[in-house]
Amino acid sequence: MKKEQTTVDIDFAEAAVPQYARRGIVTMFMIMLGFTFFSASMWVGQELADGLDFGGFLVSLIIGGLILSLYTGLLGYVGAETGMSLDLLARKAFGSKGSYLPSAMISFTQIGWFGVGIAMFAIPVANELLGGSTAAEWALVIIAGACMTASAYFGIKSLTLISYIAVPLVAILGTIAMVMAVSRGDGTIIDQFAKSSGTLTVIGGAGLVIGSFVSGGTATPNFSRFARNGRIGAITTVIAFFIGNSLMFFFGAISSVYVGGNDIFEVMINLGLFYLAILVLGLNIWTTNDNALYSAGLGLANIFGQKKKPMVLISGIVGTALAVWLYWNFCGWLNILNCTLPPVGIILVMSFFMDREKYRDVEVTETVNWYAVAGVILGAVVANVVSWGIASINGMIVAAVCYLIGHARKNR
């Protein structure tokens, strides 16, 4: 009699991650640090350098970084304690069908940023290496899209491998290029920052820091759930987000003040490090893009009741096909959509801490929690409309109030 073979889903899309599949602090740190290596964050570094002096830049980076790290650290703790993905957590907080809203939002934004990331690699490399022809651009888009989709398709093991390769290389080579640029520059880094237009306030700068990765950070439970416990999930997330984002902001700022650009790629090209520049740019984008596509696949799997892998493929094909269009036409819209996800994250955190008992398994009895849904919608509107304060925090406060009202009414 033949033994029956059982296929184990190594990504546990429909179950909490069991203890035997959990990972230690070093692996989790590498995964989370790779997640934060996001080239678009360098654009924010350029804005900070153009609008603040060096002291203001540092203060904005610290304030914004601490708030962003606290937000993602809480999500990291919840993900690791429960072993559940963002979508499984959303079922608990929003209901089985209510979870479609946060799943759709995370999938849509992550596919969008995936496409933008591919173009951020293909367009400058095609310009520098292949004369900027459209054919060369599209060839690079297809190659990059296929590679990044493949690593997301094969799941957490592939994401871990890419992070172990890319994180040290990007951090070391990028830092060396940054130091070389400063040492060859005209005056100290403080002198260079002093030439900024002074158009930003410190609070405005902190808001940019938070907004730079708050949407991607909402997907933190998709990765932290593989940590051995909540403490490891929280610690690795907080440290990785603070270090990783700070490094990206410095790369963008140095690029701005020394070569007038917004990417360490341009600094390295200026220093004559052409092939290393391509390597750093590609790996930097890859570490975030495969994580983004992985999250999109999990979100679509929740909505359509399908396996994660085919949803990753579909997401990768869509993001790759639309990459150049997304890059030129959709960045503004994606920045607006970034404000819609923090309300989701705060509701997931509150739901867990206010009712831990229901997180002992993945079963869900509620169909739609309308207060959670209303919290996300109203929070997103407030975040995008109210100009006072920091958009993502405004949205979280509104969402939290809505959820608290619903929880109080339910428990009367």
mmCIF file with all atom_site columns, C-alpha atoms in Angstrom, residues 173-353:
data_model
loop_
_atom_site.group_PDB
_atom_site.id
_atom_site.type_symbol
_atom_site.label_atom_id
_atom_site.label_alt_id
_atom_site.label_comp_id
_atom_site.label_asym_id
_atom_site.label_entity_id
_atom_site.label_seq_id
_atom_site.pdbx_PDB_ins_code
_atom_site.Cartn_x
_atom_site.Cartn_y
_atom_site.Cartn_z
_atom_site.occupancy
_atom_site.B_iso_or_equiv
_atom_site.pdbx_formal_charge
_atom_site.auth_seq_id
_atom_site.auth_comp_id
_atom_site.auth_asym_id
_atom_site.auth_atom_id
_atom_site.pdbx_PDB_model_num
ATOM 1   C CA . LEU A 1 173 ? 28.289  49.254 -1.544  1.00 0.00 ? 173 LEU A CA 1
ATOM 2   C CA . GLY A 1 174 ? 25.739  52.046 -1.119  1.00 0.00 ? 174 GLY A CA 1
ATOM 3   C CA . THR A 1 175 ? 27.414  53.296 2.057   1.00 0.00 ? 175 THR A CA 1
ATOM 4   C CA . ILE A 1 176 ? 30.863  53.230 0.417   1.00 0.00 ? 176 ILE A CA 1
ATOM 5   C CA . ALA A 1 177 ? 29.503  55.277 -2.505  1.00 0.00 ? 177 ALA A CA 1
ATOM 6   C CA . MET A 1 178 ? 27.874  57.722 -0.086  1.00 0.00 ? 178 MET A CA 1
ATOM 7   C CA . VAL A 1 179 ? 31.134  58.207 1.844   1.00 0.00 ? 179 VAL A CA 1
ATOM 8   C CA . MET A 1 180 ? 33.102  58.636 -1.411  1.00 0.00 ? 180 MET A CA 1
ATOM 9   C CA . ALA A 1 181 ? 30.651  61.279 -2.634  1.00 0.00 ? 181 ALA A CA 1
ATOM 10  C CA . VAL A 1 182 ? 30.882  63.228 0.628   1.00 0.00 ? 182 VAL A CA 1
ATOM 11  C CA . SER A 1 183 ? 34.698  63.033 0.692   1.00 0.00 ? 183 SER A CA 1
ATOM 12  C CA . ARG A 1 184 ? 34.960  64.300 -2.905  1.00 0.00 ? 184 ARG A CA 1
ATOM 13  C CA . GLY A 1 185 ? 32.310  66.979 -2.471  1.00 0.00 ? 185 GLY A CA 1
ATOM 14  C CA . ASP A 1 186 ? 32.821  70.709 -2.118  1.00 0.00 ? 186 ASP A CA 1
ATOM 15  C CA . GLY A 1 187 ? 32.547  71.296 1.632   1.00 0.00 ? 187 GLY A CA 1
ATOM 16  C CA . THR A 1 188 ? 31.105  69.206 4.437   1.00 0.00 ? 188 THR A CA 1
ATOM 17  C CA . ILE A 1 189 ? 27.728  67.506 4.363   1.00 0.00 ? 189 ILE A CA 1
ATOM 18  C CA . ILE A 1 190 ? 26.389  70.221 6.713   1.00 0.00 ? 190 ILE A CA 1
ATOM 19  C CA . ASP A 1 191 ? 27.549  72.902 4.255   1.00 0.00 ? 191 ASP A CA 1
ATOM 20  C CA . GLN A 1 192 ? 25.809  71.132 1.390   1.00 0.00 ? 192 GLN A CA 1
ATOM 21  C CA . PHE A 1 193 ? 22.518  70.775 3.278   1.00 0.00 ? 193 PHE A CA 1
ATOM 22  C CA . ALA A 1 194 ? 22.682  74.464 4.205   1.00 0.00 ? 194 ALA A CA 1
ATOM 23  C CA . LYS A 1 195 ? 22.023  75.280 0.523   1.00 0.00 ? 195 LYS A CA 1
ATOM 24  C CA . SER A 1 196 ? 18.491  73.795 0.763   1.00 0.00 ? 196 SER A CA 1
ATOM 25  C CA . SER A 1 197 ? 15.468  75.922 -0.073  1.00 0.00 ? 197 SER A CA 1
ATOM 26  C CA . GLY A 1 198 ? 14.115  75.659 3.479   1.00 0.00 ? 198 GLY A CA 1
ATOM 27  C CA . THR A 1 199 ? 10.601  74.953 2.239   1.00 0.00 ? 199 THR A CA 1
ATOM 28  C CA . LEU A 1 200 ? 9.906   72.095 4.680   1.00 0.00 ? 200 LEU A CA 1
ATOM 29  C CA . THR A 1 201 ? 9.142   72.098 8.385   1.00 0.00 ? 201 THR A CA 1
ATOM 30  C CA . VAL A 1 202 ? 10.459  69.343 10.646  1.00 0.00 ? 202 VAL A CA 1
ATOM 31  C CA . ILE A 1 203 ? 6.903   68.020 11.125  1.00 0.00 ? 203 ILE A CA 1
ATOM 32  C CA . GLY A 1 204 ? 6.366   68.101 7.370   1.00 0.00 ? 204 GLY A CA 1
ATOM 33  C CA . GLY A 1 205 ? 9.593   66.173 6.938   1.00 0.00 ? 205 GLY A CA 1
ATOM 34  C CA . ALA A 1 206 ? 8.543   63.617 9.563   1.00 0.00 ? 206 ALA A CA 1
ATOM 35  C CA . GLY A 1 207 ? 5.262   63.199 7.683   1.00 0.00 ? 207 GLY A CA 1
ATOM 36  C CA . LEU A 1 208 ? 7.189   62.416 4.497   1.00 0.00 ? 208 LEU A CA 1
ATOM 37  C CA . VAL A 1 209 ? 9.300   59.848 6.362   1.00 0.00 ? 209 VAL A CA 1
ATOM 38  C CA . ILE A 1 210 ? 6.202   58.103 7.711   1.00 0.00 ? 210 ILE A CA 1
ATOM 39  C CA . GLY A 1 211 ? 4.342   58.267 4.415   1.00 0.00 ? 211 GLY A CA 1
ATOM 40  C CA . SER A 1 212 ? 7.291   56.883 2.471   1.00 0.00 ? 212 SER A CA 1
ATOM 41  C CA . PHE A 1 213 ? 6.679   53.295 3.577   1.00 0.00 ? 213 PHE A CA 1
ATOM 42  C CA . VAL A 1 214 ? 3.592   53.233 5.763   1.00 0.00 ? 214 VAL A CA 1
ATOM 43  C CA . SER A 1 215 ? 1.546   51.449 3.069   1.00 0.00 ? 215 SER A CA 1
ATOM 44  C CA . GLY A 1 216 ? 4.129   48.709 2.554   1.00 0.00 ? 216 GLY A CA 1
ATOM 45  C CA . GLY A 1 217 ? 4.674   48.549 6.315   1.00 0.00 ? 217 GLY A CA 1
ATOM 46  C CA . THR A 1 218 ? 1.018   47.606 6.794   1.00 0.00 ? 218 THR A CA 1
ATOM 47  C CA . ALA A 1 219 ? 1.882   44.261 5.163   1.00 0.00 ? 219 ALA A CA 1
ATOM 48  C CA . THR A 1 220 ? 4.438   43.534 7.937   1.00 0.00 ? 220 THR A CA 1
ATOM 49  C CA . PRO A 1 221 ? 2.454   40.572 9.409   1.00 0.00 ? 221 PRO A CA 1
ATOM 50  C CA . ASN A 1 222 ? 2.876   38.693 6.105   1.00 0.00 ? 222 ASN A CA 1
ATOM 51  C CA . PHE A 1 223 ? 6.563   38.320 7.003   1.00 0.00 ? 223 PHE A CA 1
ATOM 52  C CA . SER A 1 224 ? 6.800   38.716 10.781  1.00 0.00 ? 224 SER A CA 1
ATOM 53  C CA . ARG A 1 225 ? 4.438   35.713 11.233  1.00 0.00 ? 225 ARG A CA 1
ATOM 54  C CA . PHE A 1 226 ? 7.467   33.521 10.502  1.00 0.00 ? 226 PHE A CA 1
ATOM 55  C CA . ALA A 1 227 ? 9.297   34.841 13.602  1.00 0.00 ? 227 ALA A CA 1
ATOM 56  C CA . ARG A 1 228 ? 9.665   32.416 16.544  1.00 0.00 ? 228 ARG A CA 1
ATOM 57  C CA . ASN A 1 229 ? 7.715   34.706 18.878  1.00 0.00 ? 229 ASN A CA 1
ATOM 58  C CA . GLY A 1 230 ? 6.200   38.165 19.213  1.00 0.00 ? 230 GLY A CA 1
ATOM 59  C CA . ARG A 1 231 ? 9.321   39.634 20.811  1.00 0.00 ? 231 ARG A CA 1
ATOM 60  C CA . ILE A 1 232 ? 11.507  38.641 17.842  1.00 0.00 ? 232 ILE A CA 1
ATOM 61  C CA . GLY A 1 233 ? 8.836   39.813 15.407  1.00 0.00 ? 233 GLY A CA 1
ATOM 62  C CA . ALA A 1 234 ? 8.615   43.238 17.041  1.00 0.00 ? 234 ALA A CA 1
ATOM 63  C CA . ILE A 1 235 ? 12.336  43.801 17.685  1.00 0.00 ? 235 ILE A CA 1
ATOM 64  C CA . THR A 1 236 ? 13.510  42.806 14.202  1.00 0.00 ? 236 THR A CA 1
ATOM 65  C CA . THR A 1 237 ? 10.784  44.902 12.589  1.00 0.00 ? 237 THR A CA 1
ATOM 66  C CA . VAL A 1 238 ? 11.480  48.044 14.640  1.00 0.00 ? 238 VAL A CA 1
ATOM 67  C CA . ILE A 1 239 ? 15.255  47.909 14.128  1.00 0.00 ? 239 ILE A CA 1
ATOM 68  C CA . ALA A 1 240 ? 15.031  46.958 10.455  1.00 0.00 ? 240 ALA A CA 1
ATOM 69  C CA . PHE A 1 241 ? 12.533  49.680 9.611   1.00 0.00 ? 241 PHE A CA 1
ATOM 70  C CA . PHE A 1 242 ? 14.500  52.359 11.410  1.00 0.00 ? 242 PHE A CA 1
ATOM 71  C CA . ILE A 1 243 ? 17.881  51.368 9.943   1.00 0.00 ? 243 ILE A CA 1
ATOM 72  C CA . GLY A 1 244 ? 16.657  50.426 6.467   1.00 0.00 ? 244 GLY A CA 1
ATOM 73  C CA . ASN A 1 245 ? 14.541  53.511 5.875   1.00 0.00 ? 245 ASN A CA 1
ATOM 74  C CA . SER A 1 246 ? 17.185  55.825 7.341   1.00 0.00 ? 246 SER A CA 1
ATOM 75  C CA . LEU A 1 247 ? 19.772  54.366 4.987   1.00 0.00 ? 247 LEU A CA 1
ATOM 76  C CA . MET A 1 248 ? 17.490  54.917 1.980   1.00 0.00 ? 248 MET A CA 1
ATOM 77  C CA . PHE A 1 249 ? 16.831  58.533 3.037   1.00 0.00 ? 249 PHE A CA 1
ATOM 78  C CA . PHE A 1 250 ? 20.556  59.169 3.390   1.00 0.00 ? 250 PHE A CA 1
ATOM 79  C CA . PHE A 1 251 ? 21.210  57.651 -0.037  1.00 0.00 ? 251 PHE A CA 1
ATOM 80  C CA . GLY A 1 252 ? 18.586  59.934 -1.602  1.00 0.00 ? 252 GLY A CA 1
ATOM 81  C CA . ALA A 1 253 ? 19.779  62.996 0.316   1.00 0.00 ? 253 ALA A CA 1
ATOM 82  C CA . ILE A 1 254 ? 23.431  62.485 -0.614  1.00 0.00 ? 254 ILE A CA 1
ATOM 83  C CA . SER A 1 255 ? 22.411  61.983 -4.224  1.00 0.00 ? 255 SER A CA 1
ATOM 84  C CA . SER A 1 256 ? 20.476  65.258 -4.108  1.00 0.00 ? 256 SER A CA 1
ATOM 85  C CA . VAL A 1 257 ? 23.113  67.464 -2.511  1.00 0.00 ? 257 VAL A CA 1
ATOM 86  C CA . TYR A 1 258 ? 26.110  66.066 -4.405  1.00 0.00 ? 258 TYR A CA 1
ATOM 87  C CA . VAL A 1 259 ? 24.851  65.158 -7.893  1.00 0.00 ? 259 VAL A CA 1
ATOM 88  C CA . GLY A 1 260 ? 21.364  66.699 -7.990  1.00 0.00 ? 260 GLY A CA 1
ATOM 89  C CA . GLY A 1 261 ? 19.641  63.332 -8.293  1.00 0.00 ? 261 GLY A CA 1
ATOM 90  C CA . ASN A 1 262 ? 17.433  61.163 -6.106  1.00 0.00 ? 262 ASN A CA 1
ATOM 91  C CA . ASP A 1 263 ? 19.070  57.731 -6.179  1.00 0.00 ? 263 ASP A CA 1
ATOM 92  C CA . ILE A 1 264 ? 22.380  56.218 -5.056  1.00 0.00 ? 264 ILE A CA 1
ATOM 93  C CA . PHE A 1 265 ? 22.515  54.803 -8.609  1.00 0.00 ? 265 PHE A CA 1
ATOM 94  C CA . GLU A 1 266 ? 23.220  58.317 -9.908  1.00 0.00 ? 266 GLU A CA 1
ATOM 95  C CA . VAL A 1 267 ? 25.904  58.872 -7.275  1.00 0.00 ? 267 VAL A CA 1
ATOM 96  C CA . MET A 1 268 ? 27.663  55.643 -8.234  1.00 0.00 ? 268 MET A CA 1
ATOM 97  C CA . ILE A 1 269 ? 27.441  56.478 -11.952 1.00 0.00 ? 269 ILE A CA 1
ATOM 98  C CA . ASN A 1 270 ? 28.970  59.876 -11.161 1.00 0.00 ? 270 ASN A CA 1
ATOM 99  C CA . LEU A 1 271 ? 31.788  58.128 -9.281  1.00 0.00 ? 271 LEU A CA 1
ATOM 100 C CA . GLY A 1 272 ? 32.489  55.839 -12.260 1.00 0.00 ? 272 GLY A CA 1
ATOM 101 C CA . LEU A 1 273 ? 31.127  52.718 -10.516 1.00 0.00 ? 273 LEU A CA 1
ATOM 102 C CA . PHE A 1 274 ? 28.877  51.820 -13.438 1.00 0.00 ? 274 PHE A CA 1
ATOM 103 C CA . TYR A 1 275 ? 28.375  48.057 -13.080 1.00 0.00 ? 275 TYR A CA 1
ATOM 104 C CA . LEU A 1 276 ? 28.239  48.216 -9.304  1.00 0.00 ? 276 LEU A CA 1
ATOM 105 C CA . ALA A 1 277 ? 25.563  50.898 -9.683  1.00 0.00 ? 277 ALA A CA 1
ATOM 106 C CA . ILE A 1 278 ? 23.413  48.549 -11.783 1.00 0.00 ? 278 ILE A CA 1
ATOM 107 C CA . LEU A 1 279 ? 23.936  45.746 -9.253  1.00 0.00 ? 279 LEU A CA 1
ATOM 108 C CA . VAL A 1 280 ? 22.955  47.928 -6.279  1.00 0.00 ? 280 VAL A CA 1
ATOM 109 C CA . LEU A 1 281 ? 19.931  49.384 -8.073  1.00 0.00 ? 281 LEU A CA 1
ATOM 110 C CA . GLY A 1 282 ? 18.654  45.981 -9.171  1.00 0.00 ? 282 GLY A CA 1
ATOM 111 C CA . LEU A 1 283 ? 19.128  44.257 -5.806  1.00 0.00 ? 283 LEU A CA 1
ATOM 112 C CA . ASN A 1 284 ? 17.702  47.201 -3.893  1.00 0.00 ? 284 ASN A CA 1
ATOM 113 C CA . ILE A 1 285 ? 14.482  47.135 -5.906  1.00 0.00 ? 285 ILE A CA 1
ATOM 114 C CA . TRP A 1 286 ? 14.294  43.339 -5.936  1.00 0.00 ? 286 TRP A CA 1
ATOM 115 C CA . THR A 1 287 ? 14.260  42.995 -2.138  1.00 0.00 ? 287 THR A CA 1
ATOM 116 C CA . THR A 1 288 ? 11.130  45.147 -1.886  1.00 0.00 ? 288 THR A CA 1
ATOM 117 C CA . ASN A 1 289 ? 9.419   44.125 -5.100  1.00 0.00 ? 289 ASN A CA 1
ATOM 118 C CA . ASP A 1 290 ? 9.273   40.415 -4.336  1.00 0.00 ? 290 ASP A CA 1
ATOM 119 C CA . ASN A 1 291 ? 7.830   41.218 -0.901  1.00 0.00 ? 291 ASN A CA 1
ATOM 120 C CA . ALA A 1 292 ? 5.236   43.506 -2.495  1.00 0.00 ? 292 ALA A CA 1
ATOM 121 C CA . LEU A 1 293 ? 4.162   40.834 -4.966  1.00 0.00 ? 293 LEU A CA 1
ATOM 122 C CA . TYR A 1 294 ? 4.063   38.197 -2.233  1.00 0.00 ? 294 TYR A CA 1
ATOM 123 C CA . SER A 1 295 ? 1.632   40.408 -0.280  1.00 0.00 ? 295 SER A CA 1
ATOM 124 C CA . ALA A 1 296 ? -0.463  41.063 -3.383  1.00 0.00 ? 296 ALA A CA 1
ATOM 125 C CA . GLY A 1 297 ? -0.707  37.311 -4.030  1.00 0.00 ? 297 GLY A CA 1
ATOM 126 C CA . LEU A 1 298 ? -1.889  36.625 -0.477  1.00 0.00 ? 298 LEU A CA 1
ATOM 127 C CA . GLY A 1 299 ? -4.470  39.408 -0.718  1.00 0.00 ? 299 GLY A CA 1
ATOM 128 C CA . LEU A 1 300 ? -5.924  38.197 -4.019  1.00 0.00 ? 300 LEU A CA 1
ATOM 129 C CA . ALA A 1 301 ? -5.938  34.608 -2.744  1.00 0.00 ? 301 ALA A CA 1
ATOM 130 C CA . ASN A 1 302 ? -8.122  35.757 0.160   1.00 0.00 ? 302 ASN A CA 1
ATOM 131 C CA . ILE A 1 303 ? -10.565 37.615 -2.092  1.00 0.00 ? 303 ILE A CA 1
ATOM 132 C CA . PHE A 1 304 ? -10.938 34.963 -4.794  1.00 0.00 ? 304 PHE A CA 1
ATOM 133 C CA . GLY A 1 305 ? -10.486 31.851 -2.646  1.00 0.00 ? 305 GLY A CA 1
ATOM 134 C CA . GLN A 1 306 ? -7.541  30.666 -4.756  1.00 0.00 ? 306 GLN A CA 1
ATOM 135 C CA . LYS A 1 307 ? -4.032  29.413 -4.001  1.00 0.00 ? 307 LYS A CA 1
ATOM 136 C CA . LYS A 1 308 ? -1.366  32.055 -3.464  1.00 0.00 ? 308 LYS A CA 1
ATOM 137 C CA . LYS A 1 309 ? 0.993   31.006 -6.282  1.00 0.00 ? 309 LYS A CA 1
ATOM 138 C CA . PRO A 1 310 ? -1.319  31.590 -9.265  1.00 0.00 ? 310 PRO A CA 1
ATOM 139 C CA . MET A 1 311 ? -2.363  34.911 -7.741  1.00 0.00 ? 311 MET A CA 1
ATOM 140 C CA . VAL A 1 312 ? 1.312   35.918 -7.514  1.00 0.00 ? 312 VAL A CA 1
ATOM 141 C CA . LEU A 1 313 ? 1.770   35.065 -11.197 1.00 0.00 ? 313 LEU A CA 1
ATOM 142 C CA . ILE A 1 314 ? -1.262  37.112 -12.224 1.00 0.00 ? 314 ILE A CA 1
ATOM 143 C CA . SER A 1 315 ? -0.099  40.036 -10.064 1.00 0.00 ? 315 SER A CA 1
ATOM 144 C CA . GLY A 1 316 ? 3.403   39.826 -11.540 1.00 0.00 ? 316 GLY A CA 1
ATOM 145 C CA . ILE A 1 317 ? 2.129   39.756 -15.125 1.00 0.00 ? 317 ILE A CA 1
ATOM 146 C CA . VAL A 1 318 ? -0.171  42.757 -14.529 1.00 0.00 ? 318 VAL A CA 1
ATOM 147 C CA . GLY A 1 319 ? 2.542   44.755 -12.711 1.00 0.00 ? 319 GLY A CA 1
ATOM 148 C CA . THR A 1 320 ? 5.133   43.975 -15.396 1.00 0.00 ? 320 THR A CA 1
ATOM 149 C CA . ALA A 1 321 ? 2.803   44.781 -18.307 1.00 0.00 ? 321 ALA A CA 1
ATOM 150 C CA . LEU A 1 322 ? 1.837   48.126 -16.761 1.00 0.00 ? 322 LEU A CA 1
ATOM 151 C CA . ALA A 1 323 ? 5.287   49.001 -15.342 1.00 0.00 ? 323 ALA A CA 1
ATOM 152 C CA . VAL A 1 324 ? 6.227   51.894 -17.609 1.00 0.00 ? 324 VAL A CA 1
ATOM 153 C CA . TRP A 1 325 ? 2.708   53.359 -17.594 1.00 0.00 ? 325 TRP A CA 1
ATOM 154 C CA . LEU A 1 326 ? 2.549   53.098 -13.805 1.00 0.00 ? 326 LEU A CA 1
ATOM 155 C CA . TYR A 1 327 ? 5.907   54.845 -13.472 1.00 0.00 ? 327 TYR A CA 1
ATOM 156 C CA . TRP A 1 328 ? 4.885   57.843 -15.576 1.00 0.00 ? 328 TRP A CA 1
ATOM 157 C CA . ASN A 1 329 ? 1.213   58.112 -14.661 1.00 0.00 ? 329 ASN A CA 1
ATOM 158 C CA . PHE A 1 330 ? 0.452   56.498 -11.339 1.00 0.00 ? 330 PHE A CA 1
ATOM 159 C CA . CYS A 1 331 ? 2.995   57.548 -8.719  1.00 0.00 ? 331 CYS A CA 1
ATOM 160 C CA . GLY A 1 332 ? 0.770   60.423 -7.569  1.00 0.00 ? 332 GLY A CA 1
ATOM 161 C CA . TRP A 1 333 ? -2.215  58.106 -7.191  1.00 0.00 ? 333 TRP A CA 1
ATOM 162 C CA . LEU A 1 334 ? -0.134  55.557 -5.316  1.00 0.00 ? 334 LEU A CA 1
ATOM 163 C CA . ASN A 1 335 ? 0.936   58.242 -2.847  1.00 0.00 ? 335 ASN A CA 1
ATOM 164 C CA . ILE A 1 336 ? -2.741  59.053 -2.243  1.00 0.00 ? 336 ILE A CA 1
ATOM 165 C CA . LEU A 1 337 ? -3.493  55.367 -1.751  1.00 0.00 ? 337 LEU A CA 1
ATOM 166 C CA . ASN A 1 338 ? -0.630  55.117 0.778   1.00 0.00 ? 338 ASN A CA 1
ATOM 167 C CA . CYS A 1 339 ? -2.851  57.067 3.173   1.00 0.00 ? 339 CYS A CA 1
ATOM 168 C CA . THR A 1 340 ? -5.611  54.454 2.948   1.00 0.00 ? 340 THR A CA 1
ATOM 169 C CA . LEU A 1 341 ? -3.635  51.611 4.505   1.00 0.00 ? 341 LEU A CA 1
ATOM 170 C CA . PRO A 1 342 ? -2.610  52.917 7.976   1.00 0.00 ? 342 PRO A CA 1
ATOM 171 C CA . PRO A 1 343 ? -6.289  52.796 9.122   1.00 0.00 ? 343 PRO A CA 1
ATOM 172 C CA . VAL A 1 344 ? -6.233  49.086 8.250   1.00 0.00 ? 344 VAL A CA 1
ATOM 173 C CA . GLY A 1 345 ? -3.089  48.502 10.294  1.00 0.00 ? 345 GLY A CA 1
ATOM 174 C CA . ILE A 1 346 ? -4.307  50.263 13.426  1.00 0.00 ? 346 ILE A CA 1
ATOM 175 C CA . ILE A 1 347 ? -7.582  48.306 13.369  1.00 0.00 ? 347 ILE A CA 1
ATOM 176 C CA . LEU A 1 348 ? -5.685  45.001 13.076  1.00 0.00 ? 348 LEU A CA 1
ATOM 177 C CA . VAL A 1 349 ? -3.543  45.945 16.091  1.00 0.00 ? 349 VAL A CA 1
ATOM 178 C CA . MET A 1 350 ? -6.501  47.109 18.185  1.00 0.00 ? 350 MET A CA 1
ATOM 179 C CA . SER A 1 351 ? -8.578  44.056 17.365  1.00 0.00 ? 351 SER A CA 1
ATOM 180 C CA . PHE A 1 352 ? -5.810  41.746 18.562  1.00 0.00 ? 352 PHE A CA 1
ATOM 181 C CA . PHE A 1 353 ? -5.063  43.549 21.820  1.00 0.00 ? 353 PHE A CA 1
#
